[in-house]
Amino acid sequence: MKTWIPDARNFAYLNWKQVDALPRESTLLILPTAAIEQHGHHLPLATDTLINNLLLGRALEKLPPDLPVYALPPVHYGKSNEHLGFPGTLSVSASTFMAVLRDLGSSISSAGFKKLVLYNTHGGNTSLIDVMARDLRAEFGLRTFALHGSGGISFEGLKPQERAYGFHAGEVETSFLLAAVPELVDQSSYTVNYIADVAKPELLRPENAPAVFAWLTRDIASSGVLGDPRPATPEKGRGWIEEAATRLAAALETMFRYPNESAK
Ligand SMILES: [Zn+2]
């Protein structure tokens, strides 16, 4: 898999003696989690993993060089059962995903490290990341953090409809890939699908509401796209990548400086 992680920040490029020499109390390790799943007719299966790597790599470039912060190899496979039925989606169950995170947390803790970030860029993993961040804290005493997507940037320029329901393979993800790996975007194959309409809010919504329905992509979007990729441009992608990287770098630095000790 292509990587934007700077070599000097790539944990798996170290040998064990170099790992042994890292300051255990302060080193911040980042475990990326993403997915290999359908992204419509125009984006590759690895979209979420590529975006994770790209944003994290750009963020790591912005950190002061002396901070001991390292990216672990990503967990490529995520809980993607909302996208089953589309050839190429490779999903693991919630229990498998959580077991992998638990076992990695166990290894990290037994090596003496104290601080771990779960950096996730696939929506289907989000609730599991929240569960595991707390469980790793409780079981191993790891100071665990969760970091999501683009770090909460405002995505200036997005229309309200896309902002609310551009979940998957829409303007944002397509712009990211047009900026970073345009050769993997098939611009002649865009499709548009929305799961709901902001102009006609129903009581029962797909997400972010008190009353929601559990959705599967195949029920509501035969092409696999949830959103509109047509307004995507590499310029928008470059701007959002830079903004997200700045925000993620600030979050990582704050996590690095967060105290390990519990309040007395
Ligand atoms: Zn995606």
XYZ file of C-alpha atoms and ligand atoms in Angstrom:
265
model
C 0.000 0.000 0.000
C 1.164 3.504 -0.852
C 2.240 5.518 2.202
C 2.663 9.197 3.041
C 3.972 8.463 6.545
C 7.449 10.044 6.850
C 10.041 7.230 7.156
C 11.318 8.684 10.431
C 7.808 8.391 11.935
C 7.102 4.849 10.702
C 7.180 2.523 13.713
C 7.528 -0.600 11.551
C 10.736 0.760 9.967
C 12.480 0.638 13.370
C 14.351 -2.409 14.636
C 13.674 -3.712 18.111
C 16.781 -2.122 19.598
C 15.620 1.257 18.349
C 12.171 0.621 19.834
C 13.829 -0.407 23.089
C 15.598 2.969 23.179
C 12.355 4.998 22.888
C 11.157 6.853 26.003
C 8.353 4.535 27.163
C 6.460 7.065 29.286
C 6.174 9.784 26.667
C 6.221 8.059 23.255
C 2.887 8.473 21.477
C 1.945 5.546 19.215
C -0.804 5.950 16.617
C -2.827 2.986 15.369
C -4.648 3.862 12.116
C -7.923 2.041 11.458
C -9.774 2.190 8.156
C -11.465 -0.145 5.663
C -11.239 -2.004 2.369
C -14.704 -1.560 0.914
C -16.654 -0.496 -2.143
C -16.584 3.244 -2.892
C -18.905 3.431 -5.881
C -17.920 3.117 -9.511
C -15.215 5.774 -9.329
C -13.059 5.314 -6.200
C -10.845 2.382 -5.133
C -11.573 -0.074 -2.332
C -8.701 1.375 -0.292
C -10.148 4.915 -0.239
C -10.539 5.146 3.551
C -7.097 3.619 4.146
C -5.444 5.961 1.628
C -7.137 9.018 3.159
C -6.098 7.905 6.643
C -2.498 7.515 5.563
C -2.450 10.764 3.618
C -3.927 12.944 6.381
C -1.867 11.278 9.102
C 1.330 11.502 7.058
C 0.812 15.207 6.385
C 0.003 15.805 10.063
C 3.145 13.992 11.218
C 5.260 16.183 8.911
C 4.039 19.192 10.879
C 5.117 17.921 14.308
C 8.351 19.169 15.893
C 11.000 16.624 14.790
C 12.153 15.826 18.321
C 8.734 14.567 19.534
C 8.684 10.742 19.828
C 5.467 10.149 17.866
C 5.157 7.092 15.579
C 2.523 5.661 13.256
C 1.959 1.907 13.567
C 1.011 -0.045 10.431
C -2.728 0.416 9.803
C -5.507 -2.051 10.497
C -6.683 -2.093 6.889
C -9.813 -4.179 7.420
C -12.747 -2.643 9.243
C -16.360 -3.376 10.089
C -17.844 -2.736 6.663
C -20.948 -4.928 6.704
C -23.027 -1.940 5.565
C -21.233 -2.381 2.214
C -21.562 -6.150 1.857
C -23.106 -7.287 -1.391
C -20.667 -5.170 -3.422
C -17.760 -7.256 -4.760
C -14.464 -6.213 -3.193
C -15.758 -5.233 0.238
C -13.672 -7.121 2.806
C -15.311 -6.798 6.211
C -14.453 -8.136 9.646
C -17.004 -8.587 12.423
C -17.238 -6.215 15.381
C -15.814 -8.890 17.678
C -12.860 -9.601 15.343
C -12.082 -5.897 14.958
C -12.215 -5.336 18.711
C -10.110 -8.453 19.367
C -7.387 -7.191 17.003
C -7.317 -3.814 18.762
C -7.243 -5.499 22.161
C -4.343 -7.776 21.176
C -2.350 -4.881 19.716
C -3.049 -2.834 22.853
C -1.788 -5.773 24.909
C 1.462 -5.937 22.886
C 1.976 -2.191 23.141
C 1.357 -2.222 26.864
C 3.604 -5.215 27.520
C 6.422 -3.431 25.666
C 6.046 -0.725 28.296
C 4.431 2.017 26.226
C 1.780 4.181 27.889
C 0.125 6.277 25.197
C -1.910 5.132 22.215
C -4.038 7.005 19.682
C -6.708 5.193 17.660
C -6.959 7.215 14.443
C -10.009 6.128 12.480
C -11.269 7.149 9.026
C -14.107 4.676 8.458
C -17.549 5.503 9.857
C -18.457 1.842 10.385
C -15.644 1.541 12.949
C -16.498 4.643 14.965
C -18.626 3.132 17.712
C -16.133 0.263 18.132
C -13.249 2.724 18.447
C -15.079 4.497 21.268
C -15.627 1.188 23.066
C -12.018 0.062 22.610
C -10.453 3.374 23.634
C -12.120 3.004 27.029
C -11.504 -0.744 27.300
C -7.758 -0.382 26.562
C -7.602 2.313 29.232
C -9.391 0.080 31.732
C -7.654 -3.229 30.955
C -4.059 -2.153 30.330
C -3.888 1.297 31.899
C -2.916 2.717 28.513
C -3.584 6.419 28.123
C -5.772 5.952 25.072
C -7.098 8.610 22.706
C -9.542 8.484 19.793
C -9.075 10.704 16.759
C -11.497 10.725 13.856
C -11.425 11.636 10.185
C -10.389 15.166 9.336
C -10.245 16.325 12.958
C -13.471 18.306 12.775
C -12.604 20.840 10.053
C -15.521 22.802 8.625
C -15.132 21.785 4.936
C -15.796 25.252 3.663
C -17.624 25.261 0.331
C -19.679 22.111 0.888
C -23.407 22.515 0.231
C -25.735 21.718 3.202
C -27.068 18.582 1.493
C -23.572 17.168 0.929
C -22.442 18.242 4.393
C -25.375 16.369 5.965
C -25.563 13.294 3.747
C -22.343 13.082 1.733
C -21.311 10.024 3.742
C -19.433 7.956 1.283
C -17.531 8.448 -1.993
C -18.978 11.952 -2.318
C -17.374 15.360 -2.779
C -14.943 15.194 0.157
C -13.455 11.736 -0.390
C -13.301 12.254 -4.145
C -11.518 15.616 -3.715
C -8.964 14.050 -1.353
C -8.137 11.369 -3.905
C -8.125 13.780 -6.853
C -5.498 15.791 -4.963
C -3.335 12.838 -3.915
C -3.867 9.885 -6.287
C -5.832 11.177 -9.316
C -4.826 8.065 -11.267
C -7.103 6.032 -8.950
C -10.209 8.168 -9.631
C -12.432 7.289 -12.593
C -13.949 10.691 -13.309
C -16.110 9.278 -16.112
C -18.075 7.040 -13.706
C -19.557 9.375 -11.127
C -22.983 8.484 -9.694
C -25.110 10.452 -7.201
C -27.271 9.099 -4.380
C -28.632 10.653 -1.223
C -30.060 8.700 1.686
C -32.170 11.677 2.855
C -32.987 15.267 1.924
C -32.093 18.204 4.195
C -35.003 20.174 2.692
C -37.482 17.504 3.887
C -36.270 16.369 7.307
C -38.161 13.283 8.422
C -38.495 12.187 12.032
C -36.668 8.971 11.195
C -33.227 9.764 9.784
C -30.185 7.710 8.819
C -27.732 9.311 11.310
C -27.237 12.026 13.921
C -30.819 12.147 15.153
C -32.770 10.839 18.165
C -34.700 8.449 15.903
C -32.627 6.644 13.270
C -32.918 3.627 11.006
C -30.071 1.149 10.494
C -29.115 1.315 6.831
C -27.329 -0.955 4.417
C -25.901 0.656 1.305
C -27.484 -1.883 -1.028
C -30.953 -0.938 0.277
C -30.636 2.696 -0.671
C -27.815 3.271 -3.201
C -27.349 0.712 -5.947
C -24.121 2.356 -7.222
C -22.609 2.370 -3.713
C -22.246 6.169 -3.535
C -23.837 8.156 -0.694
C -23.333 11.744 -1.787
C -22.380 13.682 -4.913
C -18.808 13.465 -6.233
C -19.402 15.787 -9.215
C -18.308 19.070 -7.555
C -15.038 17.462 -6.322
C -11.773 19.119 -7.427
C -8.098 18.599 -6.626
C -7.911 22.226 -5.414
C -10.627 21.610 -2.818
C -8.851 18.408 -1.841
C -5.498 20.149 -1.367
C -7.072 22.866 0.788
C -8.954 20.391 2.986
C -5.907 18.105 3.316
C -3.792 21.010 4.557
C -6.486 22.163 6.979
C -7.110 18.643 8.284
C -3.380 17.956 8.689
C -2.962 21.143 10.726
C -5.881 20.198 12.964
C -4.754 16.588 13.386
C -1.183 17.689 14.180
C -2.510 20.024 16.879
C -4.596 17.175 18.337
C -1.592 14.812 18.326
C 0.626 17.359 20.039
C -2.052 17.923 22.708
C -2.320 14.153 23.220
C 1.472 13.918 23.487
C 1.472 16.548 26.243
C -1.546 15.087 28.088
C -0.468 13.761 31.494
C -0.222 9.984 32.022
C -1.099 10.128 35.701
C -4.696 9.935 36.909
C -6.152 12.789 38.949
C -5.719 12.175 42.669
Zn -14.833 6.162 2.587
